[in-house]
Short mmCIF file of N, CA, C and O in Angstrom, two decimals:
data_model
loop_
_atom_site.label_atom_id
_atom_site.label_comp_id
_atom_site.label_asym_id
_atom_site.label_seq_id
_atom_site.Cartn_x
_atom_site.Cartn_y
_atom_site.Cartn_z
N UNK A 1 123.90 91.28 98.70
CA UNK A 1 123.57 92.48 97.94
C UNK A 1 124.54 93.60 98.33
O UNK A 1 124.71 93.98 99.49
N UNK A 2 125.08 94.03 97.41
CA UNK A 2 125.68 95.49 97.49
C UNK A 2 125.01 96.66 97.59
O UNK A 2 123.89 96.87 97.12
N UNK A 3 125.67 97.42 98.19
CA UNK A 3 125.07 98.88 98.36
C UNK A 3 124.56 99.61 97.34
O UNK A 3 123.58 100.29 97.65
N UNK A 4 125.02 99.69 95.99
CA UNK A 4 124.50 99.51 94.85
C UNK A 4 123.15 98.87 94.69
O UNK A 4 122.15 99.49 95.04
N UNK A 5 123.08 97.99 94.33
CA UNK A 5 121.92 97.27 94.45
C UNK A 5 120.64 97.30 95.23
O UNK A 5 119.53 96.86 94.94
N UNK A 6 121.09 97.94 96.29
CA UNK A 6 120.38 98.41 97.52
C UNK A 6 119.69 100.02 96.94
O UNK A 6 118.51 100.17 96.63
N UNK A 7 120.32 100.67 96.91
CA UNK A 7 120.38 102.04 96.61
C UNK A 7 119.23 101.73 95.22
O UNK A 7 118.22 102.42 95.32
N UNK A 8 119.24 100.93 94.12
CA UNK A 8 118.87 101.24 92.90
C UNK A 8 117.04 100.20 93.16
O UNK A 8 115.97 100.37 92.56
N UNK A 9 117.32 99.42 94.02
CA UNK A 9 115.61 98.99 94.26
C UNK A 9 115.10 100.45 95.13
O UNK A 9 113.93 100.77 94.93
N UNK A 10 115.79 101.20 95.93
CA UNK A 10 114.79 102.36 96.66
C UNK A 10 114.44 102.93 95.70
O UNK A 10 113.28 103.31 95.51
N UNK A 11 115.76 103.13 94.61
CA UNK A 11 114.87 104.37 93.68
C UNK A 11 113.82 103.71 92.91
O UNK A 11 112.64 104.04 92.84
N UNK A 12 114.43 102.69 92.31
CA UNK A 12 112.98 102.17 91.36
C UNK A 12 111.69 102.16 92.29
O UNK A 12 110.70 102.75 91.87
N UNK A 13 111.63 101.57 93.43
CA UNK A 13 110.56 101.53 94.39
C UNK A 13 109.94 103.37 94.86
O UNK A 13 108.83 103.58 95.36
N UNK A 14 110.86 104.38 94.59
CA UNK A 14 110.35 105.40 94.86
C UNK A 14 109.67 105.99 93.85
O UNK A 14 108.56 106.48 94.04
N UNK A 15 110.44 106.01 92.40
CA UNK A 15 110.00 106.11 91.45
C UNK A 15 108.55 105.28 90.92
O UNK A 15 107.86 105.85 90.07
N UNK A 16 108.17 104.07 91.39
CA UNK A 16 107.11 103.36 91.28
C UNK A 16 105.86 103.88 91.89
O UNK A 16 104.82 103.89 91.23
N UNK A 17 105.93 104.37 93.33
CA UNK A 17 105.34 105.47 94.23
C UNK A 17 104.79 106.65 93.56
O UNK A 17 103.64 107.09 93.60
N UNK A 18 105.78 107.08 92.98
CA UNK A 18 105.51 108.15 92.10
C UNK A 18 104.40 108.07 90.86
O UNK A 18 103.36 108.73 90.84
N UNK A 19 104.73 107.33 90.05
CA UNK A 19 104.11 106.74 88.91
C UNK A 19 102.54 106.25 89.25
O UNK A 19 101.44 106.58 88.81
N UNK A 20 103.00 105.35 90.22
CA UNK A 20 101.02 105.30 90.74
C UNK A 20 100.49 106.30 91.63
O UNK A 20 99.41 106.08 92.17
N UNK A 21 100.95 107.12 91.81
CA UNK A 21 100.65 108.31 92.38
C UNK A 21 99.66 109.06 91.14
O UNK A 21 98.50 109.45 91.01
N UNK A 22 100.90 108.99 90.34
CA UNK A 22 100.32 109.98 89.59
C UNK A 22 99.24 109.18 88.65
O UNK A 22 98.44 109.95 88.12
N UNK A 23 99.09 108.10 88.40
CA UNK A 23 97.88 106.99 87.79
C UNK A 23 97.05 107.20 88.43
O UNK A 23 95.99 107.14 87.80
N UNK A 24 96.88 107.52 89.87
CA UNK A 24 95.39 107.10 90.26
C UNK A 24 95.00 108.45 91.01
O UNK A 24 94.16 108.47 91.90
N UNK A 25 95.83 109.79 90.48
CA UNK A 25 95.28 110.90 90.84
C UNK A 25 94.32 111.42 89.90
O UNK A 25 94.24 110.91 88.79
N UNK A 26 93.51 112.49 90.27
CA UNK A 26 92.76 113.10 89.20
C UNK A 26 93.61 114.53 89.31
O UNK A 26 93.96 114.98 90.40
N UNK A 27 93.95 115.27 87.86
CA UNK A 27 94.55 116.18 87.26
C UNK A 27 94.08 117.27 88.24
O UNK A 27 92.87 117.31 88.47
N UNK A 28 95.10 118.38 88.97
CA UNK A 28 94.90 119.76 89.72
C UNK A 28 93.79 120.49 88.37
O UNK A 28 94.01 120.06 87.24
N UNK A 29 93.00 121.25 88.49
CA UNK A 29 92.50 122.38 88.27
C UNK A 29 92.53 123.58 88.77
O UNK A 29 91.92 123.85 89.80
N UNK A 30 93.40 124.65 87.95
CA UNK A 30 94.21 125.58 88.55
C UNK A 30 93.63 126.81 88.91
O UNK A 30 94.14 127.76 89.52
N UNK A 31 92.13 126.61 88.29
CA UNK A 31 91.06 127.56 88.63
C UNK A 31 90.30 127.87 90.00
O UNK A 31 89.94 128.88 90.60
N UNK A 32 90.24 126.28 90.21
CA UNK A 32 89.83 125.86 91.67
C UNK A 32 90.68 126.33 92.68
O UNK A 32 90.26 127.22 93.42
N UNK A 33 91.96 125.81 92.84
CA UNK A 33 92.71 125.91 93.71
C UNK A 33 92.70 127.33 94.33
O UNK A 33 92.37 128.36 93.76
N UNK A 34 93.14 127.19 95.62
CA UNK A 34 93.63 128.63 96.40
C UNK A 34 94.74 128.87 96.27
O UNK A 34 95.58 128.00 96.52
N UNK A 35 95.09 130.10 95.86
CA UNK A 35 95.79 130.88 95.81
C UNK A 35 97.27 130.63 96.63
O UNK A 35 97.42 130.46 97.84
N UNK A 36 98.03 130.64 95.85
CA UNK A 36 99.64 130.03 96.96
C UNK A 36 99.91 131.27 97.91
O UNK A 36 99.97 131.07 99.12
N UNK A 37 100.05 132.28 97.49
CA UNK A 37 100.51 133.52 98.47
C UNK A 37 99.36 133.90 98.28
O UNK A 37 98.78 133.64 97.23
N UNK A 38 98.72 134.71 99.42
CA UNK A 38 97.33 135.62 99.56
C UNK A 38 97.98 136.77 100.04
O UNK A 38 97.10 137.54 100.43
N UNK A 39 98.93 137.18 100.17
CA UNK A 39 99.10 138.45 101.00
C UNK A 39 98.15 139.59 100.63
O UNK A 39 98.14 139.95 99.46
N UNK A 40 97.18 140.32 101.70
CA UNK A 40 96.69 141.06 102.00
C UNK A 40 95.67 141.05 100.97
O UNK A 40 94.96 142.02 100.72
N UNK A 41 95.62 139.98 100.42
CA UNK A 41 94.51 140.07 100.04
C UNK A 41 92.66 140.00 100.89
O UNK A 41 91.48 140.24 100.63
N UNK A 42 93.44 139.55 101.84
CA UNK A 42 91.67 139.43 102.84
C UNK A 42 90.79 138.01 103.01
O UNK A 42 89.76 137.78 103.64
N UNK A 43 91.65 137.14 102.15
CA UNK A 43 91.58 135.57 102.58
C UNK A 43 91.76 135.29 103.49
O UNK A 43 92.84 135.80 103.81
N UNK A 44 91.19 134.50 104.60
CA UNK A 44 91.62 134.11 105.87
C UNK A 44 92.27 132.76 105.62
O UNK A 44 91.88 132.22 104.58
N UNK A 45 93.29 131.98 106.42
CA UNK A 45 93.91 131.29 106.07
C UNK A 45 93.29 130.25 107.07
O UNK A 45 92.91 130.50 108.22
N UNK A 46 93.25 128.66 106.21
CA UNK A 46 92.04 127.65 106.69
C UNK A 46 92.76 126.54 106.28
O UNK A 46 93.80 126.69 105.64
N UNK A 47 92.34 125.45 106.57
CA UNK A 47 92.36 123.94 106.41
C UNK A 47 93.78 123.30 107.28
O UNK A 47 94.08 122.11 107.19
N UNK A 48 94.33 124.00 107.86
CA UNK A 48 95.84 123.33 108.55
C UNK A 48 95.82 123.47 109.91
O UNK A 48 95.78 124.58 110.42
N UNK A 49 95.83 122.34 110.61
CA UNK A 49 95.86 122.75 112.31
C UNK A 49 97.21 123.78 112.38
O UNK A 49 97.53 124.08 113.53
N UNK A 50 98.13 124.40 111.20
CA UNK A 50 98.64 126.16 111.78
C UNK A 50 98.38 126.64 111.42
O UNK A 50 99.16 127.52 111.08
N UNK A 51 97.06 126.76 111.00
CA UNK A 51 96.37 127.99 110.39
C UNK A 51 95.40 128.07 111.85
O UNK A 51 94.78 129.13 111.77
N UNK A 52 95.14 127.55 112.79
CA UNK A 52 93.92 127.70 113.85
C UNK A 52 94.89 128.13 115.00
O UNK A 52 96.07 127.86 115.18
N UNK A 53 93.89 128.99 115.80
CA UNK A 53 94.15 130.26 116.54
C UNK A 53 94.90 129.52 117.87
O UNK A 53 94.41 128.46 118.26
N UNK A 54 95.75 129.91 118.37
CA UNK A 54 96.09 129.33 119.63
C UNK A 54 95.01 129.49 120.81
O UNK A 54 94.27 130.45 121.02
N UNK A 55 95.12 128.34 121.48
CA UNK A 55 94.13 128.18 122.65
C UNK A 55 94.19 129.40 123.66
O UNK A 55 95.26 129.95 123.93
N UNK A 56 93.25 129.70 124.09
CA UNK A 56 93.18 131.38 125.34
C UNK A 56 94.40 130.97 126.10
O UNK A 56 94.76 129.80 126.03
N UNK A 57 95.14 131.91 126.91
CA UNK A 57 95.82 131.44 128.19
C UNK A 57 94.89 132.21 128.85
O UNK A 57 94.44 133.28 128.43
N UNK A 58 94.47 131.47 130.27
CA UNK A 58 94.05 131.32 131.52
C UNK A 58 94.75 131.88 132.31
O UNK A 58 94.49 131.83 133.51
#
């Protein structure tokens, strides 16, 4: 196999990834979602271990 050949199964294989990705997702609802930037708005920022407070120093 050539490098070519090589190169064009990742993409089809990434592109395939993609495709059933998107088959067996259910559609965003843009109502639901939080907000991408909150600035100052007064949202506290949640769900990501960097969103949680650093441990006390001792």
């Amino acid at each position: 196999m050539r490098r070519v050949h090589v190169a064009m199964l990742v993409g089809l294989g990434i592109l395939g990834l993609v495709a059933l990705d998107q088959a067996q997702s259910d559609p965003l609802n843009p109502y639901t979602a939080p907000p991408m930037l909150a600035l100052g708005s007064g949202l506290a920022a949640t769900g990501g271990h960097c969103a949680a407070p650093p441990p006390p120093v001792r």
